[in-house]
Amino acid sequence: MGSSQINWNANDEFFKFTRGRFIVNEVENLRKREIRFDMNSLARVAADSVGAARCTAIKKYPDGMYNKAFLMSMDDGQEVVAKVPNPNAGVPHFTTASEVATMDFVGSFCPPPTPISLTCLIWEARKVLGTPAPRVYTWNSHAESHSVGAEFIIMEKAQGVPLSQVWDTMTLQQKLRVLLAMTRLQKQWLSVSFSHYGSLYYTKDVQPPAGSHFVKDGMAVKDSEFAIGPATGRDWCDAGRSSLDVEKGPWTSLTQYLQAVGARERKAIQSLQPPKTTALLCGPKLYQPNKENKLTALTWYSQILDALIPTNPAITKPSLWHNDLHDDNIFVDPQHPENITGIIDWQSCHISPLFTHNPDPAFLAWDGLEPETLDLAPRPALSGLSAAERSAAVQEYTLQNVFIGWRKLMAAKNAELYRVVEFRKTPAYGLLFLAHRVFEYGEAHFQSLLVDLKDTWADLPAISGTSNTAFPFDFSEADIERIKRDSDGAVAGTELIAQVKEHLGDLWPDKGFIEHECYDECRAALREVKDMILDQLAESDEERAEYKRHWPFD
């Protein structure tokens, strides 16, 4: 059979999630990551998009949590990447349309080929933020209108190699140069703000709100090809939220946006089945989530919302951001790994208040406590330690100081972004953050933070400039006792999960996922630690059954 006659649809693994297994709700997790479409048609579209006669090879990249990506090789040597969203990626049409427009908006100049083509003339407009994002050759966000039978994006292959391949072998100086390059990119992102909160689209793909525009270096840009439309961020899609009939923007004010977040969480609590959470263990002596506590937390949130909003416009402005800068989404030059050559996966990047975005790239891998100062950590004392202990201590020391070095750069180069770091240390941010995910978790901690807020109420920026604005709640001793009991139980449940994570080490199923080769060992380790916890906590057969019911893993 000639290459032009290859039946790509015969490869069943193209359409399924094949990267690993799930330890939490595996059947459902696999179902929402399987998508059927016509790969033969997608291959023809990809070839046509770059002027090739045919596609001669297709390689599937390791599955993402929300997408499938394929490297397609053409008969003339060209390579492109085809991306198809899974059913769990987000709201149909909007998720893909926003991703494409966002990549165009953040992109940098297209280097002109010889001779200059129409394609390049179109893509030279990709210059608003100067970020090396992939060029899109063709795309479709209406699955029912195309022979492929699914939404798709055909884009250029990122130059270089993923940072994950070289980071551990890079010198400290090279790592610091990567951080400096990332600082410059984020500085560019900060140079633009928007008239509304939501997500970015082409004007032709949404109904633009009145006055939709963006501001670049202080200059308003109106009547461009870009417009702001419904939000596509992960918190608007995860755990079934994409199916909710709620207002998804765009919003003209921060208060409207944050009120819509509360309304979304309320609707989710009332109409969706809560997902299993691996954030904390629940049971008779621990916290047990319930709708009443969640809805009460949201009622209180709506009553104090205006007091929580920071008054500094630098951190409340509508900002576009990439919140998933892990080391597989950043590409670098393999010969000079300090040079960033590409940033991929702009799906679900959205326009929200700067303080809701993650200021720190995930590739820094620091999950320790927030540094109290920007002073570098002292060298660890290694005498008397085993070889493994010395290695762990040096690694911790290196991770911490690279992270602090990043924060020092941010404080010096991106003062606006560093204000976000400072705001994130406040109770006001904690309450705003927890409100975004109350459907899944956090209501016990929210209520506890709110009780504690009474002592610092007058210090909130939105309150300190006014007079006679009293703390709006009068908690009884019984209320405070119940809230403290719930909070203590939630903290204990969180600490137990932390112990499970430490016990499992590399076998810990992050987001419920584990590689195929580790699946059996992971399940065995979880059964062992489950029995240990049940023996420790359960004092009766009834309690043991209740803990088993709440155990989050399959």
XYZ file of C-alpha atoms in Angstrom:
554
model
C 0.000 0.000 0.000
C 1.428 3.380 -0.976
C 1.895 6.122 1.595
C -0.881 8.132 -0.001
C -3.270 5.270 0.840
C -2.359 4.824 4.508
C -5.461 4.442 6.640
C -4.496 6.472 9.691
C -7.882 5.738 11.260
C -6.822 2.104 11.789
C -4.533 3.135 14.670
C -6.894 3.003 17.652
C -4.304 4.506 20.011
C -4.509 7.840 18.194
C -7.930 8.428 19.713
C -7.580 7.053 23.227
C -5.692 8.226 26.307
C -2.617 5.996 26.259
C -0.041 7.834 28.373
C -0.889 6.072 31.635
C -3.603 5.033 34.100
C -5.815 6.807 36.609
C -6.075 5.877 40.280
C -9.165 8.067 40.709
C -12.366 7.384 38.719
C -10.420 5.706 35.936
C -13.367 4.807 33.696
C -14.661 8.379 33.694
C -11.211 9.925 33.340
C -10.444 7.780 30.313
C -13.871 8.406 28.762
C -13.530 12.179 28.803
C -10.075 11.907 27.240
C -11.096 9.778 24.276
C -12.211 11.414 21.042
C -13.032 9.880 17.669
C -12.446 11.774 14.436
C -11.257 11.233 10.870
C -7.451 11.186 11.066
C -7.229 10.657 7.292
C -9.042 13.950 6.763
C -6.884 15.713 9.379
C -3.732 14.492 7.594
C -4.999 15.878 4.273
C -5.844 19.226 5.882
C -2.380 19.390 7.464
C -0.649 18.690 4.155
C -2.740 21.279 2.317
C -2.027 23.901 4.994
C 1.709 23.906 4.183
C 1.481 23.176 0.465
C 2.642 19.552 0.698
C 1.292 16.760 -1.504
C 0.605 14.358 1.338
C 1.322 13.386 4.927
C 3.703 10.415 5.133
C 4.007 9.820 8.897
C 2.073 10.596 12.072
C 3.508 10.293 15.562
C 1.351 10.807 18.616
C 2.896 12.906 21.384
C 2.317 11.747 24.982
C -1.281 12.577 25.905
C -2.005 15.805 27.687
C -4.773 16.008 30.254
C -6.995 17.995 27.880
C -5.673 17.451 24.339
C -4.112 15.109 21.845
C -1.173 16.314 19.783
C 0.428 14.688 16.741
C 3.651 15.318 14.839
C 2.823 15.065 11.125
C 5.608 14.652 8.572
C 5.078 15.607 4.927
C 6.462 14.193 1.705
C 8.590 17.330 1.209
C 10.208 17.123 4.666
C 8.027 19.688 6.420
C 6.710 18.900 9.902
C 3.632 20.330 11.609
C 1.829 19.717 14.875
C -1.873 18.860 14.873
C -3.791 19.449 18.094
C -7.251 18.057 18.867
C -9.033 18.922 22.140
C -10.483 16.163 24.311
C -14.129 16.344 25.450
C -12.941 17.718 28.827
C -10.955 20.609 27.293
C -13.714 23.182 27.635
C -16.717 24.682 25.890
C -16.802 23.666 22.197
C -15.797 26.380 19.695
C -14.794 28.908 22.334
C -11.858 26.859 23.684
C -10.222 26.431 20.269
C -11.162 29.848 18.853
C -9.698 31.585 21.893
C -6.491 29.533 21.831
C -5.812 30.409 18.193
C -6.480 34.120 18.656
C -4.353 34.165 21.807
C -1.366 32.579 20.046
C -1.702 35.167 17.278
C -1.932 38.031 19.780
C 1.059 36.991 21.882
C 3.221 35.987 18.906
C 6.294 37.650 17.471
C 7.179 38.593 13.884
C 7.160 35.891 11.252
C 10.625 35.665 9.603
C 9.918 36.186 5.870
C 10.580 33.153 3.683
C 11.948 33.547 0.186
C 9.988 34.556 -1.756
C 7.688 36.436 0.655
C 4.360 34.616 0.715
C 0.829 35.639 1.526
C 1.018 33.439 4.627
C 3.907 35.464 5.982
C 2.215 38.771 5.221
C -0.712 37.585 7.318
C 1.446 36.358 10.167
C 3.646 39.454 10.358
C 0.750 40.865 12.364
C 1.726 38.493 15.172
C 3.638 41.085 17.117
C 1.595 42.435 20.008
C 3.485 40.697 22.817
C 6.624 39.389 21.116
C 6.381 35.875 22.584
C 7.693 32.893 20.577
C 4.347 31.095 20.299
C 3.658 28.639 17.450
C 2.267 29.957 14.158
C -1.103 28.493 13.200
C -1.453 27.314 9.587
C -5.131 26.401 9.710
C -7.775 25.571 12.268
C -11.456 24.827 12.790
C -13.549 25.308 15.924
C -16.829 23.912 14.584
C -16.509 20.121 14.613
C -19.853 19.539 12.933
C -18.935 21.705 9.939
C -15.779 19.873 8.882
C -14.901 16.450 7.499
C -12.409 15.913 10.333
C -15.327 15.659 12.759
C -13.477 17.395 15.585
C -12.045 20.786 16.400
C -8.385 21.063 15.474
C -5.390 23.351 15.136
C -2.544 22.784 12.653
C 0.512 24.726 13.796
C 4.244 24.890 13.385
C 6.471 22.596 15.387
C 8.207 24.480 18.191
C 11.904 25.046 17.591
C 14.422 23.630 20.043
C 13.853 21.068 22.798
C 11.635 21.077 25.910
C 13.308 22.663 28.905
C 12.639 19.391 30.770
C 15.343 17.688 28.691
C 18.145 20.040 29.702
C 17.230 21.873 32.927
C 18.921 19.415 35.296
C 22.177 19.557 33.317
C 22.309 23.342 32.987
C 24.751 25.450 34.976
C 23.443 27.874 37.578
C 24.405 30.767 35.303
C 22.396 29.290 32.427
C 19.386 28.765 34.694
C 19.531 32.367 35.828
C 19.622 33.488 32.194
C 16.456 31.459 31.516
C 14.846 33.227 34.462
C 15.950 36.587 33.080
C 14.469 35.713 29.678
C 11.209 34.698 31.357
C 11.215 37.962 33.292
C 11.465 39.882 30.007
C 8.558 37.911 28.513
C 6.364 38.543 31.533
C 7.296 42.219 31.378
C 5.936 42.223 27.829
C 2.723 40.570 28.971
C 2.371 43.282 31.600
C 2.644 45.966 28.907
C -0.895 45.178 27.734
C -4.202 45.434 29.581
C -7.771 45.046 28.373
C -11.129 46.736 28.600
C -12.896 43.617 29.887
C -12.306 40.396 31.803
C -12.881 37.192 29.813
C -10.875 35.526 27.041
C -9.369 36.705 23.763
C -10.883 35.923 20.337
C -10.965 37.157 16.800
C -13.798 39.613 16.327
C -15.418 37.314 13.769
C -15.743 34.470 16.296
C -17.679 36.215 19.077
C -20.109 39.063 19.574
C -17.740 41.751 20.893
C -18.982 43.802 23.845
C -19.339 47.543 23.390
C -16.006 49.277 23.846
C -13.897 46.121 23.582
C -10.241 47.108 23.167
C -6.773 46.581 24.571
C -4.207 49.053 25.855
C -0.582 48.658 24.778
C 2.047 50.806 26.487
C -0.641 53.268 27.540
C -2.233 53.579 24.082
C -5.772 52.255 23.486
C -6.041 49.990 20.419
C -9.606 49.912 19.115
C -11.227 48.341 16.040
C -8.550 45.616 15.860
C -9.192 42.059 14.721
C -9.212 40.963 18.366
C -12.133 41.059 20.782
C -12.878 39.900 24.313
C -15.475 37.182 24.806
C -16.527 34.426 27.268
C -13.967 33.132 29.769
C -12.238 29.836 28.968
C -10.001 29.512 32.057
C -9.733 26.108 33.670
C -11.817 27.147 36.694
C -14.702 27.800 34.266
C -14.408 24.302 32.767
C -13.063 21.787 35.277
C -15.191 19.256 37.177
C -18.124 19.660 34.788
C -18.347 23.453 35.056
C -18.194 23.897 31.268
C -21.743 22.512 31.075
C -23.180 25.054 33.510
C -25.656 27.614 32.221
C -23.990 30.582 33.909
C -22.685 33.968 32.865
C -19.168 33.518 31.452
C -18.434 37.097 30.493
C -16.982 39.265 29.296
C -17.255 41.619 32.282
C -16.455 45.318 32.443
C -15.685 45.494 36.160
C -13.744 43.420 38.645
C -16.727 43.240 40.978
C -18.891 41.798 38.200
C -16.235 39.212 37.413
C -15.810 38.101 41.037
C -19.575 38.017 41.604
C -19.880 35.760 38.545
C -17.277 33.431 40.075
C -19.436 33.095 43.186
C -22.562 32.512 41.099
C -20.744 29.836 39.085
C -19.622 27.967 42.183
C -23.128 28.164 43.673
C -24.635 26.712 40.490
C -22.036 23.927 40.430
C -22.746 22.991 44.052
C -26.474 22.898 43.410
C -26.464 20.998 40.128
C -23.273 18.913 39.727
C -21.927 15.818 41.429
C -18.855 16.886 43.449
C -15.640 15.251 42.212
C -13.421 13.150 44.426
C -10.689 15.330 45.839
C -7.152 14.211 46.588
C -6.491 17.486 48.422
C -7.683 16.160 51.795
C -8.917 12.981 53.422
C -12.427 13.090 54.850
C -14.200 10.967 57.436
C -15.860 10.788 60.877
C -13.038 12.444 62.869
C -12.073 14.699 59.984
C -13.958 17.271 57.964
C -16.824 16.012 55.831
C -17.821 18.438 53.045
C -21.489 19.267 52.605
C -23.555 21.567 50.427
C -24.769 23.691 53.317
C -21.264 24.718 54.392
C -20.250 25.408 50.790
C -23.300 27.568 50.075
C -22.883 29.415 53.380
C -19.263 30.220 52.483
C -20.421 31.667 49.138
C -23.128 33.752 50.826
C -20.522 35.233 53.141
C -18.181 35.746 50.185
C -20.790 37.854 48.375
C -21.324 39.965 51.502
C -17.653 40.898 51.944
C -16.484 40.822 48.330
C -16.038 44.575 47.938
C -13.843 44.671 51.056
C -11.516 41.956 49.715
C -10.730 43.565 46.361
C -7.278 45.199 46.386
C -7.244 48.910 45.627
C -4.007 48.900 43.608
C -5.044 49.007 39.915
C -1.693 47.523 38.884
C -2.738 44.115 40.212
C -6.455 44.267 39.425
C -6.182 45.227 35.742
C -7.438 42.687 33.171
C -4.311 40.803 32.120
C -3.536 37.988 29.684
C -1.204 35.341 31.106
C 0.219 31.843 30.609
C -0.400 30.055 33.908
C 1.074 26.655 33.043
C 4.750 27.314 32.421
C 6.012 23.836 33.243
C 9.200 22.521 31.673
C 7.479 20.698 28.794
C 5.704 23.864 27.646
C 8.916 25.898 27.319
C 11.356 25.171 24.485
C 15.002 26.227 24.430
C 17.966 26.099 22.051
C 19.752 22.785 22.813
C 23.152 24.375 22.045
C 22.418 27.477 24.129
C 19.691 26.336 26.551
C 19.496 29.741 28.198
C 17.687 30.978 25.054
C 13.918 30.406 25.009
C 12.788 29.440 21.506
C 9.124 28.657 22.070
C 6.228 28.562 24.515
C 3.369 26.193 23.745
C -0.093 25.254 25.092
C -2.002 28.534 25.178
C -5.316 26.757 25.637
C -7.401 28.238 28.470
C -5.133 31.289 28.802
C -7.536 34.040 29.742
C -7.923 37.673 30.732
C -8.462 38.016 34.457
C -7.176 40.234 37.300
C -3.396 40.089 37.477
C -3.555 38.908 41.098
C -5.403 35.726 40.007
C -2.561 34.692 37.691
C 0.397 32.588 38.788
C 3.493 34.833 38.977
C 5.894 31.890 39.240
C 6.715 29.440 36.415
C 5.905 25.854 37.364
C 9.295 24.614 36.130
C 10.899 26.110 39.236
C 9.277 23.183 41.103
C 9.328 24.940 44.477
C 6.513 23.655 46.708
C 8.000 24.708 50.013
C 6.926 27.543 52.271
C 6.739 31.085 50.951
C 10.150 32.716 51.611
C 9.909 35.316 54.367
C 12.732 37.355 52.825
C 14.669 37.451 49.579
C 17.882 36.461 51.336
C 19.475 33.344 49.856
C 19.230 30.218 51.980
C 22.450 29.221 53.800
C 24.396 26.198 52.638
C 23.157 23.042 54.371
C 25.336 21.246 56.903
C 26.256 17.953 55.214
C 28.565 16.332 57.738
C 27.154 13.171 59.247
C 24.600 12.688 56.470
C 24.359 9.661 54.222
C 24.986 10.033 50.503
C 21.222 10.045 49.814
C 20.599 12.614 52.556
C 23.382 14.858 51.248
C 21.961 14.672 47.724
C 18.472 15.549 48.967
C 19.779 18.462 51.061
C 21.781 19.886 48.151
C 18.814 19.545 45.818
C 16.524 21.333 48.299
C 19.115 24.084 48.765
C 19.478 24.527 44.996
C 15.719 24.573 44.332
C 15.113 27.105 47.081
C 17.852 29.478 45.996
C 16.926 29.338 42.314
C 13.375 30.189 43.368
C 14.555 33.065 45.556
C 16.773 34.243 42.676
C 13.643 34.298 40.498
C 11.790 36.349 43.084
C 14.722 38.786 43.370
C 14.611 39.279 39.594
C 10.879 39.858 39.740
C 11.179 42.432 42.516
C 13.867 44.305 40.560
C 12.456 44.032 37.011
C 8.682 43.486 37.354
C 7.537 45.485 40.364
C 3.853 45.151 39.360
C 4.095 41.379 39.376
C 5.930 41.369 42.699
C 2.980 43.256 44.199
C 0.913 40.194 43.315
C 3.322 38.061 45.362
C 2.865 40.425 48.301
C -0.942 40.464 47.978
C -0.986 36.665 47.917
C 0.303 36.675 51.496
C -2.854 38.425 52.773
C -6.071 36.903 54.182
C -8.030 38.814 51.523
C -6.288 36.888 48.749
C -6.784 33.609 50.598
C -10.537 34.197 50.721
C -10.708 35.213 47.052
C -8.649 32.186 46.029
C -10.733 29.698 48.004
C -13.984 31.120 46.624
C -12.902 30.135 43.100
C -12.895 26.415 44.013
C -15.510 26.030 46.772
C -17.376 23.465 44.671
C -14.403 21.131 45.007
C -12.813 22.076 48.339
C -11.842 24.890 50.706
C -15.062 25.987 52.410
C -13.861 24.965 55.891
C -10.686 27.004 55.529
C -12.680 29.879 54.005
C -14.977 30.077 57.028
C -12.021 29.893 59.418
C -10.192 32.697 57.595
C -13.351 34.789 57.717
C -13.661 34.418 61.499
C -10.015 35.491 61.859
C -10.594 38.441 59.532
C -12.565 40.251 62.241
C -9.310 41.169 64.007
C -7.776 42.751 60.889
C -10.963 43.978 59.188
C -10.112 47.661 59.610
C -6.703 47.097 57.983
C -8.132 45.989 54.630
C -7.280 48.644 52.010
C -10.914 48.873 50.876
C -12.028 49.490 54.480
C -9.222 51.572 55.966
C -10.112 54.613 53.874
C -13.717 54.654 55.060
C -15.378 55.211 58.423
C -18.009 53.324 60.402
C -17.722 50.187 58.272
C -18.034 47.477 60.871
C -17.259 43.811 60.427
C -20.534 42.537 58.952
C -20.816 39.254 60.886
C -21.661 38.502 64.496
C -20.506 34.943 65.048
C -21.775 33.212 68.189
C -19.502 31.086 70.344
C -21.247 28.037 68.917
C -20.558 29.259 65.355
C -16.895 29.842 66.121
C -16.567 26.453 67.801
C -18.162 24.658 64.832
C -16.013 26.559 62.306
C -12.837 25.814 64.270
C -13.768 22.135 64.512
C -14.379 21.962 60.764
C -11.138 23.799 60.009
C -9.112 21.564 62.327
C -10.629 18.529 60.662
C -9.823 19.836 57.179
C -6.238 20.650 58.207
C -5.852 17.164 59.675
C -7.235 15.651 56.458
C -4.812 17.719 54.401
C -1.897 16.624 56.570
C -2.895 12.976 56.170
C -2.852 13.334 52.376
C 0.569 15.000 52.702
C 1.750 11.943 54.650
C 0.368 9.647 51.950
C 2.199 11.693 49.319
C 5.455 11.529 51.259
C 5.031 7.797 51.824
C 4.513 7.132 48.114
C 7.285 9.432 46.879
C 7.638 9.077 43.108
C 4.623 6.747 43.082
C 2.275 9.595 44.083
C -0.479 9.843 41.412
C -0.489 13.570 40.664
C -4.005 14.574 39.567
C -4.906 10.914 39.961
C -2.575 9.912 37.109
C 0.282 7.409 37.108
C 2.461 5.896 34.361
C 1.617 2.402 33.137
C 4.783 0.822 34.512
C 4.096 2.232 37.999
C 0.363 1.479 38.174
C 0.427 -1.838 40.032
C 3.083 -0.679 42.482
C 1.179 2.572 43.087
C -2.069 0.723 43.810
C -0.309 -1.653 46.190
C 1.333 1.263 48.029
C -2.014 3.057 48.323
C -3.703 -0.067 49.707
C -0.937 -0.383 52.284
C -1.148 3.221 53.445
C -4.953 3.095 53.398
C -4.921 0.153 55.817
C -2.462 2.008 58.054
C -4.691 5.094 58.167
C -7.859 3.077 58.804
C -6.167 1.214 61.653
C -5.048 4.561 63.075
C -8.369 6.417 62.802
C -11.293 3.983 62.773
C -12.629 2.871 66.182
C -15.559 0.815 64.893
C -16.710 -1.094 61.853
C -19.060 1.777 61.051
C -16.238 4.327 61.117
C -14.038 2.046 59.034
C -16.780 1.780 56.397
C -17.185 5.553 56.405
C -13.470 6.174 55.873
C -13.491 3.667 53.025
C -16.391 5.528 51.425
C -14.436 8.784 51.523
C -11.126 7.246 50.377
C -10.420 9.198 47.154
C -8.480 6.513 45.274
C -9.952 3.567 43.366
